[in-house]
Tab-separated table of C-alpha atoms in Angstrom:
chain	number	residue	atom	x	y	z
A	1	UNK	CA	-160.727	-38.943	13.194
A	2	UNK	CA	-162.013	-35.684	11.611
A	3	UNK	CA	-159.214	-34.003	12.749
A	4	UNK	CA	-156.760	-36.651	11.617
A	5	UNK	CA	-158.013	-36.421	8.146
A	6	UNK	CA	-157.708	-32.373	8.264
A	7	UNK	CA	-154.254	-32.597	9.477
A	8	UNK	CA	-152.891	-35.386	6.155
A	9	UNK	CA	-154.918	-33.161	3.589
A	10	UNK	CA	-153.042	-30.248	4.877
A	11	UNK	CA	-149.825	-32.321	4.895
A	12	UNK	CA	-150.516	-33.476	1.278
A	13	UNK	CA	-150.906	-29.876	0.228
A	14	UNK	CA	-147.707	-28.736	1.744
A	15	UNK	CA	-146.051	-31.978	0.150
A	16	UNK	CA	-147.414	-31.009	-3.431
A	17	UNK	CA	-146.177	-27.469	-3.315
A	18	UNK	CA	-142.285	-28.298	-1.998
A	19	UNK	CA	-140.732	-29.107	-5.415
A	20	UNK	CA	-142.201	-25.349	-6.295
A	21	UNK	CA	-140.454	-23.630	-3.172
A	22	UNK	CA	-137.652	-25.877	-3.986
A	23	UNK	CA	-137.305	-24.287	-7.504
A	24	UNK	CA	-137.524	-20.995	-6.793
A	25	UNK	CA	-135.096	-21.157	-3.904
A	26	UNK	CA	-132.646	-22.762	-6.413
A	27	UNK	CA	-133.656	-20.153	-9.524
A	28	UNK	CA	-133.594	-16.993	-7.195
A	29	UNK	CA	-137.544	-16.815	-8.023
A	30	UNK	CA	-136.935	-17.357	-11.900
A	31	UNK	CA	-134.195	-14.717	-12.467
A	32	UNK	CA	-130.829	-16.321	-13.740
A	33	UNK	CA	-127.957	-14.370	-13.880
A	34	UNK	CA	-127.176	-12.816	-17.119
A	35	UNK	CA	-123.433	-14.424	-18.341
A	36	UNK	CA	-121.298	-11.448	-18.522
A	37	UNK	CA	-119.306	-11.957	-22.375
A	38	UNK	CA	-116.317	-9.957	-20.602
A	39	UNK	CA	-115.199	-11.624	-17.432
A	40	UNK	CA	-112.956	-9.263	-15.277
A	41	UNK	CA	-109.254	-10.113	-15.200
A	42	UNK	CA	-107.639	-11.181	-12.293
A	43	UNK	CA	-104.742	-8.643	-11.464
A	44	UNK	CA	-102.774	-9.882	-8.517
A	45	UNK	CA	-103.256	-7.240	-5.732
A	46	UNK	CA	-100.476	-4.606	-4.680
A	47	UNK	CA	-98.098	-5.170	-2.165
A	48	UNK	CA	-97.127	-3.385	0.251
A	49	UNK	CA	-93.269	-3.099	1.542
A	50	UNK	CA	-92.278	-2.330	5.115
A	51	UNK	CA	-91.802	0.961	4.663
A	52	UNK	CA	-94.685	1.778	2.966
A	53	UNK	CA	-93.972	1.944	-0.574
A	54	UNK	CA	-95.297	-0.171	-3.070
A	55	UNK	CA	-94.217	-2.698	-5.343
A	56	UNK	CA	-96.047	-2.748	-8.643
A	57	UNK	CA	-97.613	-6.220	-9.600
A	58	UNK	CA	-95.805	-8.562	-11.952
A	59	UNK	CA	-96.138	-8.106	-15.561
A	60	UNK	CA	-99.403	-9.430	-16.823
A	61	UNK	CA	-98.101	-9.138	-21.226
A	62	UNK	CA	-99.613	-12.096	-22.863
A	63	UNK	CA	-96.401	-14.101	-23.376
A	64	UNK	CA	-96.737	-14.672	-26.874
A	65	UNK	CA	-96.139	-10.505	-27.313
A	66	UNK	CA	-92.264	-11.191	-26.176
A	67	UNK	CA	-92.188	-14.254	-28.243
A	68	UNK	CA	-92.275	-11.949	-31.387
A	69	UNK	CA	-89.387	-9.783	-29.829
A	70	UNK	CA	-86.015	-10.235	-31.583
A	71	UNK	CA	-83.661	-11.354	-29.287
A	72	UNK	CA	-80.884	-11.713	-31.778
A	73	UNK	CA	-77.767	-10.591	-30.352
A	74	UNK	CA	-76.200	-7.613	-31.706
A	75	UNK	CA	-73.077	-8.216	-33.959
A	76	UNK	CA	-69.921	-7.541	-32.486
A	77	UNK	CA	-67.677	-4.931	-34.353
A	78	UNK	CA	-64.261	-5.552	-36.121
A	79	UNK	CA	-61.683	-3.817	-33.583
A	80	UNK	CA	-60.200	-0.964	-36.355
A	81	UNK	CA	-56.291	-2.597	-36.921
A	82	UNK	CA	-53.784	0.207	-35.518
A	83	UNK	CA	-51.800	1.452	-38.335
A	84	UNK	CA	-48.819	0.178	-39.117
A	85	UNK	CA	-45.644	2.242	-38.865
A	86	UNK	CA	-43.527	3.260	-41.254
A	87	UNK	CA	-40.270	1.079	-40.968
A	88	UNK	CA	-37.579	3.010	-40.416
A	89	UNK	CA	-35.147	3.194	-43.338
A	90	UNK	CA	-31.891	0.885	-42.643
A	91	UNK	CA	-28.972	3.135	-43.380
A	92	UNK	CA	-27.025	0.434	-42.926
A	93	UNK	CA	-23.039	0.129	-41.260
A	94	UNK	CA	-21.542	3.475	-39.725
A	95	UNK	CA	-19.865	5.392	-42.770
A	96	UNK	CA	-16.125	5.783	-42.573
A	97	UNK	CA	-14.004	8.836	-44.101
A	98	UNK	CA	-16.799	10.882	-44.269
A	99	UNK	CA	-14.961	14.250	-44.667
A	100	UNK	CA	-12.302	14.857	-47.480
A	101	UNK	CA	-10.757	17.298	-45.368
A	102	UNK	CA	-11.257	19.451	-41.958
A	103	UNK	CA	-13.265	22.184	-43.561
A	104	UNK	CA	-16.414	22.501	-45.246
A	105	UNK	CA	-16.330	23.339	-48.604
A	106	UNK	CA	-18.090	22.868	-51.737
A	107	UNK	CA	-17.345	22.257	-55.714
A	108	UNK	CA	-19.871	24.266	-58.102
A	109	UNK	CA	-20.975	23.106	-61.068
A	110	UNK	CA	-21.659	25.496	-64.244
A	111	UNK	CA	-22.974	29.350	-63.592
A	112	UNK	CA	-26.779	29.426	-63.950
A	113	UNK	CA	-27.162	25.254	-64.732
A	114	UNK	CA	-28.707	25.507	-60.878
A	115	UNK	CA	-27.412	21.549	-60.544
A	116	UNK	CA	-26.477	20.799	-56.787
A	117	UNK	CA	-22.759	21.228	-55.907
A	118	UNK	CA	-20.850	18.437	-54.085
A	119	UNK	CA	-19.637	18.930	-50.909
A	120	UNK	CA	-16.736	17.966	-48.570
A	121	UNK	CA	-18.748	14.936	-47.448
A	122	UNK	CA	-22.106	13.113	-49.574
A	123	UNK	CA	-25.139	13.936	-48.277
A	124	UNK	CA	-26.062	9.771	-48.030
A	125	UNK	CA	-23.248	9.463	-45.525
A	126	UNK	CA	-24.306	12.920	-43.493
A	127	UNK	CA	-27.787	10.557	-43.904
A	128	UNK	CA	-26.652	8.707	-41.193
A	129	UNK	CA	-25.605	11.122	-38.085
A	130	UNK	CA	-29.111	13.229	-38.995
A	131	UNK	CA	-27.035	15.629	-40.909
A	132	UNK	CA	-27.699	18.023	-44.038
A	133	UNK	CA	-26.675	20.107	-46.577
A	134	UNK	CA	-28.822	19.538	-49.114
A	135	UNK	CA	-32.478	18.662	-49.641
A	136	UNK	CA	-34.444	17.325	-52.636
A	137	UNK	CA	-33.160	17.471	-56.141
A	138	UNK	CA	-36.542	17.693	-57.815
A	139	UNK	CA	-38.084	20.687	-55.957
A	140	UNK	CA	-37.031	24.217	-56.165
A	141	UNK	CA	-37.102	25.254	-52.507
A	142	UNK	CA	-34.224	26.865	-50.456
A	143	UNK	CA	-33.749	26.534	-46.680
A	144	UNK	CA	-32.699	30.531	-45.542
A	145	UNK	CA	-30.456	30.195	-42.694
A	146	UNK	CA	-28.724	32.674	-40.624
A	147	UNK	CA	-25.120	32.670	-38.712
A	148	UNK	CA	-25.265	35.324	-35.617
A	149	UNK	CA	-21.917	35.863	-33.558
A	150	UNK	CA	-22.859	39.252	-32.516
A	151	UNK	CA	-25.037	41.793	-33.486
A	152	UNK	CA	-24.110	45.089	-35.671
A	153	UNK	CA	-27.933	46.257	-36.990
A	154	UNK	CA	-28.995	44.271	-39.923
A	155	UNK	CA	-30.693	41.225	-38.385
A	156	UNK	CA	-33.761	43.728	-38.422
A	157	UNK	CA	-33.247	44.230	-41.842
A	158	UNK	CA	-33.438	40.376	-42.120
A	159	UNK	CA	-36.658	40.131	-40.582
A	160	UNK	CA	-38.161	42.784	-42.344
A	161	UNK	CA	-37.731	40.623	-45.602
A	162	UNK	CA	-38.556	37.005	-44.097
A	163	UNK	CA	-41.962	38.928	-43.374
A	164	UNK	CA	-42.090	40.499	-46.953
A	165	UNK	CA	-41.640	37.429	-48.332
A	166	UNK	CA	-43.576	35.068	-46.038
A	167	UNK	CA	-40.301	33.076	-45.402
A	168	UNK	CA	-39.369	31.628	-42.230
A	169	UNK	CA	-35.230	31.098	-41.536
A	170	UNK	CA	-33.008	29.758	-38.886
A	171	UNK	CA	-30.690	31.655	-36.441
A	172	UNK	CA	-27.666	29.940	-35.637
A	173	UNK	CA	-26.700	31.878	-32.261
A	174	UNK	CA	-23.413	32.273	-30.309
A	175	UNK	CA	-22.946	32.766	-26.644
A	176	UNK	CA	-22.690	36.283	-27.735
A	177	UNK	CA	-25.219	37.054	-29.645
A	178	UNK	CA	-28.124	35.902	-26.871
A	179	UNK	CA	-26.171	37.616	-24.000
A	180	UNK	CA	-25.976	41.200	-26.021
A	181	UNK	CA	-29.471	41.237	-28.070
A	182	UNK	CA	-31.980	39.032	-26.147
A	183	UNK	CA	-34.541	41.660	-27.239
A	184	UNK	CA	-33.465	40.029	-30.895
A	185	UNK	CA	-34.010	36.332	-29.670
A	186	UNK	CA	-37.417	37.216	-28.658
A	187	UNK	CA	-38.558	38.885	-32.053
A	188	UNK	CA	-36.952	36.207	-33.998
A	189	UNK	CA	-39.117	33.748	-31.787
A	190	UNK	CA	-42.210	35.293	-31.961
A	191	UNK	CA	-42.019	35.883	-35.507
A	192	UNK	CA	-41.809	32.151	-36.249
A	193	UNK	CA	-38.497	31.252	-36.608
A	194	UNK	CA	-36.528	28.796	-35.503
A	195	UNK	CA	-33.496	29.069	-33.271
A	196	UNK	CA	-30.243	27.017	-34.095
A	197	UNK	CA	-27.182	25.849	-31.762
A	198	UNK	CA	-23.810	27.719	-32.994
A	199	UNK	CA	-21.629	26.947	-29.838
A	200	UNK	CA	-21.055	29.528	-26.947
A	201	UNK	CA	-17.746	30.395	-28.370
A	202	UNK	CA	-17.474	29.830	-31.878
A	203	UNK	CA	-14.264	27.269	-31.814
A	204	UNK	CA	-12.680	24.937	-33.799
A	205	UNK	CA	-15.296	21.928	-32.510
A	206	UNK	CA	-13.109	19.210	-34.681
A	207	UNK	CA	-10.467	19.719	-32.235
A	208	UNK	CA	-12.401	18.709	-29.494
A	209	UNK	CA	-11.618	15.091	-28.108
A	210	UNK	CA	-13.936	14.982	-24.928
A	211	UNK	CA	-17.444	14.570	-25.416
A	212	UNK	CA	-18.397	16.701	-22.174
A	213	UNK	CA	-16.419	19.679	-23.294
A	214	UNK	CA	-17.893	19.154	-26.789
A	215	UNK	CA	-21.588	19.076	-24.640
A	216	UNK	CA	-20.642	21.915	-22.720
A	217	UNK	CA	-20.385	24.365	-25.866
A	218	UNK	CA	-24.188	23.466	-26.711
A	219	UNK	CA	-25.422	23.094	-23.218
A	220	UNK	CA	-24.214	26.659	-22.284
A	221	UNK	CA	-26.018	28.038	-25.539
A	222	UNK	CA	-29.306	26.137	-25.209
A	223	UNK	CA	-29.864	26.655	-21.404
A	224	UNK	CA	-29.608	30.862	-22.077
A	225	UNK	CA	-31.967	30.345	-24.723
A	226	UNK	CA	-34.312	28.892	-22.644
A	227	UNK	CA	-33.779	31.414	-19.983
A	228	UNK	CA	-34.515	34.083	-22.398
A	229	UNK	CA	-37.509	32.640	-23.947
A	230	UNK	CA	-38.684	29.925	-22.027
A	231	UNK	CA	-39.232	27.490	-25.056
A	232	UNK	CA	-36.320	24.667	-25.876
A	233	UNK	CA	-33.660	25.756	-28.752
A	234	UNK	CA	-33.996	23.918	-32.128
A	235	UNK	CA	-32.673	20.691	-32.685
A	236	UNK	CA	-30.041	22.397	-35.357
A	237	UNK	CA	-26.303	22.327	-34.500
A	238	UNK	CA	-23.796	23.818	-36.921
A	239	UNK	CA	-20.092	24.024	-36.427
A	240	UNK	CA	-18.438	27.026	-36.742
A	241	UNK	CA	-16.247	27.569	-40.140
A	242	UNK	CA	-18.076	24.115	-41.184
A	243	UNK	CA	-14.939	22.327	-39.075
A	244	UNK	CA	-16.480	18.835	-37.503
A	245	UNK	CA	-15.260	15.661	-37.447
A	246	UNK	CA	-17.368	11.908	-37.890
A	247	UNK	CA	-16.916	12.144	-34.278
A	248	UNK	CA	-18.310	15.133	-33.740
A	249	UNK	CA	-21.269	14.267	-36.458
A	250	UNK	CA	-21.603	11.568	-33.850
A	251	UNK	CA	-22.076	13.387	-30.494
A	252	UNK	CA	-24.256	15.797	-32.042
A	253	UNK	CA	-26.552	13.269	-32.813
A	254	UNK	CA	-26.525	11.149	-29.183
A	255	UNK	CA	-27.012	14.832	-27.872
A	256	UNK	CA	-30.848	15.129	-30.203
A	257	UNK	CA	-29.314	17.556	-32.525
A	258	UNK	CA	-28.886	17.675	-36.867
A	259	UNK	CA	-25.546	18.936	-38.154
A	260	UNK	CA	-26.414	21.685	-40.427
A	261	UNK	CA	-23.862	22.236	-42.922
A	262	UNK	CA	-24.636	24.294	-46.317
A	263	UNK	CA	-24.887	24.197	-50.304
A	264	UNK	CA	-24.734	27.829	-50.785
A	265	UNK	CA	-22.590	31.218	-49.341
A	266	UNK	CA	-20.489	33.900	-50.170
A	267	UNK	CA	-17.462	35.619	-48.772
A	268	UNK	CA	-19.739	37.629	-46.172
A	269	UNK	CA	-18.267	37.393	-43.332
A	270	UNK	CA	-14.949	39.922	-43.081
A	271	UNK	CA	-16.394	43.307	-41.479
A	272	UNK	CA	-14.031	45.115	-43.100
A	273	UNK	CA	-13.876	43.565	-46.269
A	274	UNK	CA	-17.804	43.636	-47.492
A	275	UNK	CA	-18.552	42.342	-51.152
A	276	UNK	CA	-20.215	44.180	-53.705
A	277	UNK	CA	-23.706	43.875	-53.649
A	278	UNK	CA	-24.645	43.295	-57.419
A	279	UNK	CA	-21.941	40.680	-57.496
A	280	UNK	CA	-23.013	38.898	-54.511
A	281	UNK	CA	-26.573	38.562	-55.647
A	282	UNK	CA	-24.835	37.636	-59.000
A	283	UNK	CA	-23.431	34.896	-57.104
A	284	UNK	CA	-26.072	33.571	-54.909
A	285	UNK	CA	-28.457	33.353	-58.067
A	286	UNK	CA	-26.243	31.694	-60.520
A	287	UNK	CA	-25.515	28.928	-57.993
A	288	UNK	CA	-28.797	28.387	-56.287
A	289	UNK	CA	-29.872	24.362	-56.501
A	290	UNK	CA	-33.085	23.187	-55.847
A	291	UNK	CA	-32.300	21.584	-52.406
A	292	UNK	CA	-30.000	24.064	-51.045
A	293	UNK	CA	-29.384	25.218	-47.436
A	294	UNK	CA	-28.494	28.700	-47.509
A	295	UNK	CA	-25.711	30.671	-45.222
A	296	UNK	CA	-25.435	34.299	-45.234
A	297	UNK	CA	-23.890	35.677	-42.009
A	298	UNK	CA	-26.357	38.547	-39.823
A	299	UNK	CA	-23.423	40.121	-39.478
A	300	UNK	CA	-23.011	41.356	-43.172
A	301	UNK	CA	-24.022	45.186	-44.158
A	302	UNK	CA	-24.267	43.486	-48.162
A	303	UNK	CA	-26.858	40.510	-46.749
A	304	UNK	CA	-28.657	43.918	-44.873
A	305	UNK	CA	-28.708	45.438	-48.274
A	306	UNK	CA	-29.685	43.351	-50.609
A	307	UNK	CA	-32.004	40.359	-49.201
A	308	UNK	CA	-34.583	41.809	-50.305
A	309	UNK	CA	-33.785	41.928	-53.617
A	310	UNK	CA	-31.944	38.377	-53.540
A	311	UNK	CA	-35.379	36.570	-52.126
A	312	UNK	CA	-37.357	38.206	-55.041
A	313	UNK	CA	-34.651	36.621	-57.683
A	314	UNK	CA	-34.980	33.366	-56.290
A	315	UNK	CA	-38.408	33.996	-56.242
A	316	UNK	CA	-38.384	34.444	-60.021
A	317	UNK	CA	-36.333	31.591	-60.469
A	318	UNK	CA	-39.290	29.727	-59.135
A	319	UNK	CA	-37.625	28.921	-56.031
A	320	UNK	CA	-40.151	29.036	-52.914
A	321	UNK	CA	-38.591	28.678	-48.930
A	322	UNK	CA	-38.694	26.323	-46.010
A	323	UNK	CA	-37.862	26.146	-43.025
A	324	UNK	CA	-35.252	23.364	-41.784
A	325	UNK	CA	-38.048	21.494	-39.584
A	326	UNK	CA	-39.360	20.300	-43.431
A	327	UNK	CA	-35.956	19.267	-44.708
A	328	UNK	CA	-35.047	17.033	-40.961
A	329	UNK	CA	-38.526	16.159	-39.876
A	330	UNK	CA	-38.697	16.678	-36.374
């Protein structure tokens, strides 16, 4: 009995101090865990590929950072409108009668007036085959060209004034003239001038009737030139003693060339028969029109003399000089 009423005191005691063992058990003895103000963000681990590498972890940008982002599209530009062409001028029905007569000539008006002459044909119905004579009435330029059948010395006196002057001309040149001074072609070339189509032979071309024969006379001309030079022969085709016919005006142009006729000249070409050279340059500057495509022969010892001299009276006449590429266009 005593030792029955041992063992319940005992058990009482034990019983009394459980809530106690109970409390610190649950308290971890009476220290709580401090509450940390800055939990630690979950950041979804790396992961690893097959091969090793690694693939970063997904974006963790608070979503309401690309909810400020602009996502606008950009506008899309106006396409820039190509330019519109210039319409080609109508120049209307083929002309008929073009020529008053088989030879070029021209009708002068007063000495010294410097008003454009007529011609054997108007220049609105040359117009239509690409073909000149005359340029501009309101400016006072001159377009210097050249005939060369052969050559007799003064084509370097020629070139000596274009350079003096700072003029550029064109050489109408004969089967001839590129087989015997090729050195010639060259210079004129490199010098910046431009290289017209005078046939191979220098015949009548109005009395041709077949268009391959007509061809031939060009063709013959323009493939030396290009052997000699290498470059392609000007689009400039002028018939020699002005003789052409509409049909001729007509080949000329299905063949890419411009019938050059002129508005000015003088009796230069008879060897043996040279003009004086005051009254040539007499001449050539009392009938000089603004406008005016210019023939003097290469051939003539007056031209050697005095073109010098004739350029610097134009010159004061307040005539300046072209080349034909400004008068056709290209």
């Amino acid at each position: 009995m005593k030792l029955y009423g041992k063992s319940k005191q005992k058990h009482k005691k034990i019983l009394r101090m459980l809530p106690l063992f109970m409390a610190i058990c649950i308290t971890g003895c009476g220290n709580t865990p401090p509450v940390d103000s800055n939990p630690v963000q979950t950041i979804s681990p790396v992961a690893f590929q097959p091969d090793g590498t690694e693939t970063p972890p997904p974006s963790t940008q608070d979503s309401s950072a690309s909810a400020n982002i602009d996502t606008t599209p950009e506008p899309t530009p106006a396409p820039t409108p190509e330019p519109t062409p210039a319409p080609t001028p109508d120049l209307g029905p083929e002309p008929t009668n073009v020529f008053e007569s088989d030879s070029w000539w021209l009708s002068y008006g007063e000495a010294g007036a410097q008003t454009q002459p007529r011609g054997n044909a108007k220049q609105s119905d040359l117009s239509w085959y690409g073909a000149y004579y005359l340029g501009s009435p309101d400016e006072k330029v001159v377009y210097l060209t050249f005939d060369c059948g052969y050559e007799n010395g003064n084509t370097e006196l020629i070139l000596a004034a274009l350079k003096k002057h700072n003029a550029k001309g064109t050489f109408f040149m004969t089967g001839q003239f590129l087989e015997t001074a090729p050195d010639l072609v060259k210079q004129i070339l490199e010098e910046g001038h431009e290289a017209g189509n005078h046939t191979w032979s220098h015949p009548d071309m109005s009395a041709y009737t077949d268009k391959a024969d007509f061809q031939k006379q060009l063709d013959d001309v323009a493939n030396l030139y290009f052997e000699i030079t290498g470059t392609e022969i000007g689009p400039y085709y002028r018939p020699p003693e002005g003789k052409c016919s509409e049909e001729n005006l007509r080949w000329a142009k299905d063949l890419g060339y411009h019938t050059i006729f002129w508005a000015l000249a003088h009796v230069d070409w008879y060897q043996d028969n040279q003009p004086d050279p005051q009254e040539s340059i007499d001449r050539l500057t009392s009938r000089v029109s603004p406008g005016a495509v210019v023939l003097l022969h290469n051939t003539s010892d007056t031209n050697g003399a005095i073109i010098d001299d004739l350029m610097t009276k134009w010159e004061e006449l307040g005539y300046s000089f072209r080349p034909l590429s400004d008068l056709t266009g290209p």
